[in-house]
Short mmCIF file of C-alpha atoms and ligand atoms in Angstrom, two decimals:
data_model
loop_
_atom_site.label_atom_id
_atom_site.label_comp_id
_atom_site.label_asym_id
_atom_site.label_seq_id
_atom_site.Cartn_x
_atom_site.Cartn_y
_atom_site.Cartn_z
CA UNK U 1 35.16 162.70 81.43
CA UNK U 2 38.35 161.20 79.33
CA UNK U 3 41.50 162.44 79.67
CA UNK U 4 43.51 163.07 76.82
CA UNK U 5 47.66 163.30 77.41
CA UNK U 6 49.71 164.76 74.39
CA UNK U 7 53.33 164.22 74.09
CA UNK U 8 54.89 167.25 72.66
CA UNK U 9 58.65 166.60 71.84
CA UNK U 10 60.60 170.06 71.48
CA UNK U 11 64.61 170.45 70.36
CA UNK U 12 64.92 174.41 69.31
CA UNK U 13 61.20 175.44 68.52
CA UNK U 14 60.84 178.62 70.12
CA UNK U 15 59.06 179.96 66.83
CA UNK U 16 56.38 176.70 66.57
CA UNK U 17 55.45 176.53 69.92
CA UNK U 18 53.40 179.53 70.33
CA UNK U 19 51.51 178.88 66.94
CA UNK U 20 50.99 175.35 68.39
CA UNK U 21 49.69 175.98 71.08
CA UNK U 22 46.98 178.46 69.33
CA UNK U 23 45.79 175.63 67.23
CA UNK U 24 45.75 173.27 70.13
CA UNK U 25 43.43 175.87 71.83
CA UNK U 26 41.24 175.38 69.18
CA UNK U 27 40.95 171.62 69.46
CA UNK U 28 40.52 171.96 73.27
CA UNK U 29 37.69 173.95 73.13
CA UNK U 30 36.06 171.64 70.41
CA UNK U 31 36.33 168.59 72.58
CA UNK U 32 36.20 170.83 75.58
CA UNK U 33 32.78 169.21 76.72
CA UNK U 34 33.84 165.25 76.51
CA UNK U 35 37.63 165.46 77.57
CA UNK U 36 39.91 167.31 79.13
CA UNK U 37 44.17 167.53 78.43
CA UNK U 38 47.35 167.75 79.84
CA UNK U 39 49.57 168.82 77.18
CA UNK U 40 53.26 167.02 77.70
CA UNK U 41 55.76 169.41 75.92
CA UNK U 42 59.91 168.03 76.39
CA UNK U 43 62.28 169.68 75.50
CA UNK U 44 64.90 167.76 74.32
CA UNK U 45 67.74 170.23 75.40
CA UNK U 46 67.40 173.00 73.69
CA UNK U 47 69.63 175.70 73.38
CA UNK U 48 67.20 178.43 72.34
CA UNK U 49 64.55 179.73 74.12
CA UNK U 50 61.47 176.72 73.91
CA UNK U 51 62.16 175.77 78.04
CA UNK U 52 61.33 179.59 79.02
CA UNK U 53 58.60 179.62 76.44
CA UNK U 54 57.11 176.33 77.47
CA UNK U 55 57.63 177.51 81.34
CA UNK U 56 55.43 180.47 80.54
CA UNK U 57 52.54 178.01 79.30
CA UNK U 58 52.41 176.10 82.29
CA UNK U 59 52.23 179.43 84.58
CA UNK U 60 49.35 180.92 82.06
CA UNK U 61 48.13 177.02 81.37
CA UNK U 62 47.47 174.44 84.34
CA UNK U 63 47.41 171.95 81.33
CA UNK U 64 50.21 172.46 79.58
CA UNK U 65 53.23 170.44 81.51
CA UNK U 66 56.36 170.17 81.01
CA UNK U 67 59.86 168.04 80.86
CA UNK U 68 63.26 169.61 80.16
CA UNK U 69 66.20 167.06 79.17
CA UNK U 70 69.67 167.62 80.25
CA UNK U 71 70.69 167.74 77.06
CA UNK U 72 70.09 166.93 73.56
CA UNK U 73 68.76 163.27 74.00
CA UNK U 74 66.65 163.10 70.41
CA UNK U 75 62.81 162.85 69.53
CA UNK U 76 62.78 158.79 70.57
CA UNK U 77 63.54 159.67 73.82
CA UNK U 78 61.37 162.46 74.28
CA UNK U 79 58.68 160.77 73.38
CA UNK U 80 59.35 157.81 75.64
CA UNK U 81 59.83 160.73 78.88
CA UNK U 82 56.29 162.19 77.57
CA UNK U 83 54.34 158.92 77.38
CA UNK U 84 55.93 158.08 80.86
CA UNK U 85 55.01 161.35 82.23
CA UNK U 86 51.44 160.83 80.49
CA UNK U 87 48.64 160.12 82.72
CA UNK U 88 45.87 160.38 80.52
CA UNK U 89 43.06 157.70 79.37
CA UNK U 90 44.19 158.21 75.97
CA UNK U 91 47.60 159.40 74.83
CA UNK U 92 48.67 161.30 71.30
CA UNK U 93 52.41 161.86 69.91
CA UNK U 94 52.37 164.79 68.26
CA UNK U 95 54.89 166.95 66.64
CA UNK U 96 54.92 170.82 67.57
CA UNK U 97 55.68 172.15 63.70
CA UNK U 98 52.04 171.85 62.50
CA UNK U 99 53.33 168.64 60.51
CA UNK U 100 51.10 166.56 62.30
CA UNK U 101 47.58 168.27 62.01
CA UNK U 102 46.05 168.88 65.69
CA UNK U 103 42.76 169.10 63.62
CA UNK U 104 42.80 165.29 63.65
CA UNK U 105 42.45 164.71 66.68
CA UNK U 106 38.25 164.98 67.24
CA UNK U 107 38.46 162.30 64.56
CA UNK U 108 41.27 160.24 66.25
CA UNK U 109 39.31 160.41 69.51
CA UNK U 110 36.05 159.54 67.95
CA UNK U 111 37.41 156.75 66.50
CA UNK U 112 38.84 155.41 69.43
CA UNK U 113 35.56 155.93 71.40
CA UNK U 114 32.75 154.89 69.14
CA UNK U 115 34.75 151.68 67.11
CA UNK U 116 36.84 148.72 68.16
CA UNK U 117 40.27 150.34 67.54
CA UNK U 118 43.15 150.75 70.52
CA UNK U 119 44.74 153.33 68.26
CA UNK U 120 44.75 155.57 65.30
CA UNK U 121 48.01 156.17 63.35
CA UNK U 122 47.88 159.00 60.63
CA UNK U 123 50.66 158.67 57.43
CA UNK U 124 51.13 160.97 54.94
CA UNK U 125 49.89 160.29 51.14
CA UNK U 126 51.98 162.64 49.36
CA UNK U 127 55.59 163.80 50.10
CA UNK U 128 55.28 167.22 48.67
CA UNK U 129 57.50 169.95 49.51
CA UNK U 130 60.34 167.35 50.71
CA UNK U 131 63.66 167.09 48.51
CA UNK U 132 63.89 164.80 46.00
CA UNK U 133 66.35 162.82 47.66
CA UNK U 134 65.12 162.12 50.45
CA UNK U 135 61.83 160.88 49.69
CA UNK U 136 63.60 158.70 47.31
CA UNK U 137 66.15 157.83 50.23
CA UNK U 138 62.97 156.93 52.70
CA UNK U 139 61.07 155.35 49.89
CA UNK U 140 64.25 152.82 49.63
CA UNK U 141 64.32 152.21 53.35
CA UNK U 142 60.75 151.43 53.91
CA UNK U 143 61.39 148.78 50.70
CA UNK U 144 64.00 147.73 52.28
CA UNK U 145 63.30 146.74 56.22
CA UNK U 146 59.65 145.74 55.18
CA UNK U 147 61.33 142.66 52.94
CA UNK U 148 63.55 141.84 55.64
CA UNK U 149 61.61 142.70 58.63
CA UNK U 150 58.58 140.60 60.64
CA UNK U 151 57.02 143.96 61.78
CA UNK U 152 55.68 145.73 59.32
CA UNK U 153 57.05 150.07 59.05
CA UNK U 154 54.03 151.24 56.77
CA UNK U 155 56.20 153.76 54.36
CA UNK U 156 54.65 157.54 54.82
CA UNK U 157 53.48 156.94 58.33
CA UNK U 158 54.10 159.62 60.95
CA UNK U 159 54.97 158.66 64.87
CA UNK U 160 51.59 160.80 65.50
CA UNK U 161 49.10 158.67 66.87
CA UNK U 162 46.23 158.35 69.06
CA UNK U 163 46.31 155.16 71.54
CA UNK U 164 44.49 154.15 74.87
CA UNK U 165 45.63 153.41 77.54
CA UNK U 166 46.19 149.98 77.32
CA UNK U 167 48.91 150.03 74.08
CA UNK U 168 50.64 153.75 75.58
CA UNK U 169 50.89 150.71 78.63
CA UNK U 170 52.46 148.13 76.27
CA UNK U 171 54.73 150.51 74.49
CA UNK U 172 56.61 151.64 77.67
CA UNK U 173 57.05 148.25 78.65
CA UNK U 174 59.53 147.73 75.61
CA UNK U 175 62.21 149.87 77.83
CA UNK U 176 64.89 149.72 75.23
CA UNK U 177 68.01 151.93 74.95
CA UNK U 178 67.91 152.15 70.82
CA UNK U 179 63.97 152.75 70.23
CA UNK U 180 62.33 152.98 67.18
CA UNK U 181 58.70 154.44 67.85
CA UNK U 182 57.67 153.56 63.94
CA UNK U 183 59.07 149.62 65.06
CA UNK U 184 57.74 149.52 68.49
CA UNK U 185 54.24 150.60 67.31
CA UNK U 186 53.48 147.94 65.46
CA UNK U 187 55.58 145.58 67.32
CA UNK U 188 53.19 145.61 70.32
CA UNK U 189 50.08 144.98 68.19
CA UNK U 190 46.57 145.99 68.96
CA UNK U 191 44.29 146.96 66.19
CA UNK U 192 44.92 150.50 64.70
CA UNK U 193 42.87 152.49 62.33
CA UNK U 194 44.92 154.72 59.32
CA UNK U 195 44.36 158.27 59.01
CA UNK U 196 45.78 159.61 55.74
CA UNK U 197 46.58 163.21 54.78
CA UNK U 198 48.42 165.72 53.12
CA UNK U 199 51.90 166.68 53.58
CA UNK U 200 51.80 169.99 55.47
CA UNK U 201 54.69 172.46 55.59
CA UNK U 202 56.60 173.14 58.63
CA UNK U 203 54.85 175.96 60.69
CA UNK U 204 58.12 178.19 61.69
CA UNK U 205 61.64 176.85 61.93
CA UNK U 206 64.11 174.43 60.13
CA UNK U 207 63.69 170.33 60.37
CA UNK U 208 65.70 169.31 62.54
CA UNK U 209 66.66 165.65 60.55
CA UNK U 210 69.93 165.81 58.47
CA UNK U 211 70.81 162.82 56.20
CA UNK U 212 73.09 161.81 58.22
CA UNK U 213 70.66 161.98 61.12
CA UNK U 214 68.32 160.03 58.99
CA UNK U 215 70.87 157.64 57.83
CA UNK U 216 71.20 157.12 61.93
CA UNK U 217 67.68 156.44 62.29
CA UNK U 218 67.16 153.57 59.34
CA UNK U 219 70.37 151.72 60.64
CA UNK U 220 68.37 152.30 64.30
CA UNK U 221 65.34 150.69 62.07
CA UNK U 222 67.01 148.05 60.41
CA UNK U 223 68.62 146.54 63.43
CA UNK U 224 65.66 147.04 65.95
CA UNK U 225 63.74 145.05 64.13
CA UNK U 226 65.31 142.61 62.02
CA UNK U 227 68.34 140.54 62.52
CA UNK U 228 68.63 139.45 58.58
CA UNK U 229 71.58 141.22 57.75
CA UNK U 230 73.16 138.99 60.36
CA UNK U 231 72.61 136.14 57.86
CA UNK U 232 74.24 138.15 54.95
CA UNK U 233 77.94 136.91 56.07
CA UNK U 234 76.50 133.00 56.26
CA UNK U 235 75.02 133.22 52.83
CA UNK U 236 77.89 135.26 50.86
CA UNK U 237 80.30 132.66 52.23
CA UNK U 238 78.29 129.83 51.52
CA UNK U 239 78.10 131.41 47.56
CA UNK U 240 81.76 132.19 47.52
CA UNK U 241 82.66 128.72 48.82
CA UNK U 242 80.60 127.20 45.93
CA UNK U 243 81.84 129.75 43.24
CA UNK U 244 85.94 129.03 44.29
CA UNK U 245 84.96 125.28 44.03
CA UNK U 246 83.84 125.51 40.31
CA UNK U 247 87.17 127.78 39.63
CA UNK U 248 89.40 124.97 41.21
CA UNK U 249 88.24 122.30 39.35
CA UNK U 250 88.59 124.77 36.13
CA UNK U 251 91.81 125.55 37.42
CA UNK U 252 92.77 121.92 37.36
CA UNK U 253 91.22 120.89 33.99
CA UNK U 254 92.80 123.76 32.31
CA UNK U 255 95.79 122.63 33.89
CA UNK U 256 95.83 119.27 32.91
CA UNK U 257 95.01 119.74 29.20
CA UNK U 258 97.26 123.15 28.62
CA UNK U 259 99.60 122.83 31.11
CA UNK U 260 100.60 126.18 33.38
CA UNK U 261 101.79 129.14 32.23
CA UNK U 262 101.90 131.80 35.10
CA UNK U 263 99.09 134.03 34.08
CA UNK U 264 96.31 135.93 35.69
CA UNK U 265 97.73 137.56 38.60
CA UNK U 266 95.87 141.08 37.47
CA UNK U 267 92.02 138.43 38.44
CA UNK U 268 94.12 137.39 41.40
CA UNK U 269 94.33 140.74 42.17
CA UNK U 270 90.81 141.84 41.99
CA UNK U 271 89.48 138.61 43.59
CA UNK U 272 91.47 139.23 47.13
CA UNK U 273 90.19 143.05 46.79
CA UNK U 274 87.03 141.32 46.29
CA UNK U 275 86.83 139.01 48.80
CA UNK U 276 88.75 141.09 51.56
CA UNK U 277 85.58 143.58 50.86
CA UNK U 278 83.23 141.53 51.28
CA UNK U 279 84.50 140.11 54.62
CA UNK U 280 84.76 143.82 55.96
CA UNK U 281 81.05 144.07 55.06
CA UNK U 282 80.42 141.14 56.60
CA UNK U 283 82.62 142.25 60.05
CA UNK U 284 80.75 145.50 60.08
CA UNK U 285 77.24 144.39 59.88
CA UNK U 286 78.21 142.23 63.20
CA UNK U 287 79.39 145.31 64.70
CA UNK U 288 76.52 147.13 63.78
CA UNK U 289 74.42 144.57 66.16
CA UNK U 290 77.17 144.12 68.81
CA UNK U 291 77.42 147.76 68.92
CA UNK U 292 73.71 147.96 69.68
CA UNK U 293 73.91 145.49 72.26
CA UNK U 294 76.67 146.98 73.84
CA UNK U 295 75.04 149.87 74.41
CA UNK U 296 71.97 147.87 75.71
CA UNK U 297 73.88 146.17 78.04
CA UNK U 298 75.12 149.36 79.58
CA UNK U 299 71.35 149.91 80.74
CA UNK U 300 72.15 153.78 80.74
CA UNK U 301 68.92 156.06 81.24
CA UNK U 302 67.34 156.84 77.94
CA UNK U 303 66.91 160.35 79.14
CA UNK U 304 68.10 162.58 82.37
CA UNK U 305 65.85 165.32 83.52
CA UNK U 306 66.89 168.86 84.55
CA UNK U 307 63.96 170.13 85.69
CA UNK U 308 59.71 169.52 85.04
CA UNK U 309 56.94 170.86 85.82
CA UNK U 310 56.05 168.64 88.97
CA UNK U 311 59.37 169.38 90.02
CA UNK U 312 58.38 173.18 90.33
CA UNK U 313 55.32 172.72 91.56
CA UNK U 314 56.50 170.44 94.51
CA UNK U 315 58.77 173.39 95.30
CA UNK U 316 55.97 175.46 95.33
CA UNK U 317 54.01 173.44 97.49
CA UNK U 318 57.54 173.18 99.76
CA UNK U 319 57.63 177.08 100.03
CA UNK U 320 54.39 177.32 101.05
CA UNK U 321 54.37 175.30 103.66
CA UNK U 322 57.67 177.07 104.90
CA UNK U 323 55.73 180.24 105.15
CA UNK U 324 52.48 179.17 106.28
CA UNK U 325 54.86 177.57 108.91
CA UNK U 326 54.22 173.95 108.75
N1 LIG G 401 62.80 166.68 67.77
C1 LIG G 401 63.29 166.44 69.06
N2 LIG G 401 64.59 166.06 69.20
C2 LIG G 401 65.44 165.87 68.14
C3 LIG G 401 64.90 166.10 66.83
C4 LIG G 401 63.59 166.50 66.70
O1 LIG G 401 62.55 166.57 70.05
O2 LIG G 401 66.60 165.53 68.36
C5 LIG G 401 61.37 167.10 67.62
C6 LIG G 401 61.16 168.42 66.89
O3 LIG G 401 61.23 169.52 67.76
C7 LIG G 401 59.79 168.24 66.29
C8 LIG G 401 59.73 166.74 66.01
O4 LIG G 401 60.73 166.14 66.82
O5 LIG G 401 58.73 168.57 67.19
C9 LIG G 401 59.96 166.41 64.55
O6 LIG G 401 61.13 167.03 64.07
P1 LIG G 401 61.21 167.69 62.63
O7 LIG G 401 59.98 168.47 62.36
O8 LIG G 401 62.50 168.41 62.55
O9 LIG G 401 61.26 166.40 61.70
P2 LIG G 401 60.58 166.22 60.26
O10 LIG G 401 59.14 166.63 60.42
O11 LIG G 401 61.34 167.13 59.35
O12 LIG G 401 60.74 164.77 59.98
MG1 LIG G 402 58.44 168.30 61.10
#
């Protein structure tokens, strides 16, 4: 019998878990007779009360495991802890507000049984429900880092997925401190089969993805996985260097045939604004990178536990020993 491991990341869902886990109950008893799971849910330090709630699944569930974070690290590197932790023959992302349709998942592990497909991605084909703004916002981005990037970030797609073994293998080799699961996906390869479907509401509970947060996450994107912008300051050099080399020799024809009045210090002006501008720009987008690699460098731990399931039951198993005296 397969084994199917689902990573579960958690920041502040008290409300979604329990109608997760309902729906997940379903699933498990509709694939009940060809695998069996180990549900991985993390939580990402949260300050409500998902740990005790998730704690109380893995007393009432065997299956349902768990990770708690010492604090708020974000979703990246929950799901990194999760597909660490994950020990299955298959392994799913999924999120825990109903956004990502456990209903899938027969069809995701059918897929990956019966055809020649390492893993099935799912993306949404509408954005319905989702502010104006920010679908415009996203719609931009994806636009944006697919013209300058080698790896391709299919616009719409979720991080839930279905993969074997072999790709959950290949993704945690890429070990990085700044991940990108959308990058890192595709950057490992393997062939994967798209799932499409209807934006769903959020179950219970408030997103947990400001703009700014978002913002975050698309400069995370855009550096990950593409080092283009690096070029920017070469090539807006190169263009200003021609463009002051036609104004000179202006400068000097206009000269010789009118003469010089002192003139045009008002487009003196605006040209060092310009210019001074556009060499911030360029200084920033090399921080941007050398930022990034600073933190690489550090080789921090993408995440610090505070306490897991294994953890307690190894206590368990500690205590009784103690009392059975061994
Ligand atoms: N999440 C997390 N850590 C964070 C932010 C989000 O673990 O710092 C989890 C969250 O609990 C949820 C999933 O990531 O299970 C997706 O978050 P959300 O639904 O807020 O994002 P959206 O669907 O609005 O993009
Ligand atoms: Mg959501």
């Amino acid at each position: 019998m397969d084994r199917i491991s689902v990573v579960i990341p958690c920041w502040n869902e008290e409300d979604a878990i329990p109608i997760y886990y309902a729906e997940m109950s379903q699933v498990m008893k509709t694939l009940g007779q060809e695998a069996d799971f180990e549900l991985i849910f993390v939580d990402d330090g949260s300050t409500d009360k998902t740990l005790k709630i998730i704690k109380g699944l893995n007393e009432k569930d065997p299956c349902c495991k768990y990770l708690s974070f010492s604090r708020n690290f974000g979703k990246e590197a929950a799901i990194y802890a999760g597909l660490k932790a994950a020990e299955g023959d298959y392994v799913a992302v999924m999120d825990v507000d109903l956004q990502d349709p456990p209903r899938l998942l027969p069809e995701m592990y059918h897929i990956l049984r019966e055809e020649d497909y390492d893993s099935v991605a799912t993306k949404r084909s509408t954005r319905t429900g989702e502010p104006k703004i920010r679908s415009l916002l996203s719609k931009s981005f994806y636009k944006f880092i697919n013209k300058i990037s080698r790896t391709e970030i299919v616009n719409g797609a979720r991080d839930y997925r279905l993969m074997n073994r072999k790709m959950a293998d290949a993704v945690l080799a890429l070990s990085e401190y700044n991940r990108f699961s959308k990058g890192i996906f595709e950057w490992v390869g393997f062939r994967t089969k798209w799932l499409e479907f209807e934006n769903v509401e959020r179950s219970a509970g408030k997103t947990k993805w400001s703009l700014k947060k978002l913002f975050c996450y698309s400069v995370e994107g855009i550096t990950g996985f593409s080092v283009a912008p690096l070029s920017l300051a070469s090539i807006v050099g190169l263009l200003f260097c021609m463009l002051s080399f036609l104004l000179i020799l202006l400068i000097v024809i206009r000269t010789l045939i009118w003469g010089d009045p002192v003139s045009g210090w008002p487009s003196l002006a605006c040209i060092i604004f310009m210019v001074s501008g556009v060499q911030l720009l360029c200084t920033g987008i090399v921080g941007q990178y050398l930022s990034k690699a600073y933190l690489e460098i550090k080789h921090r731990p993408i995440f610090i536990l505070k306490d897991s399931s294994e953890e307690r039951k190894e206590k368990g198993n500690e205590n009784k020993d103690i009392e059975s005296g061994k």
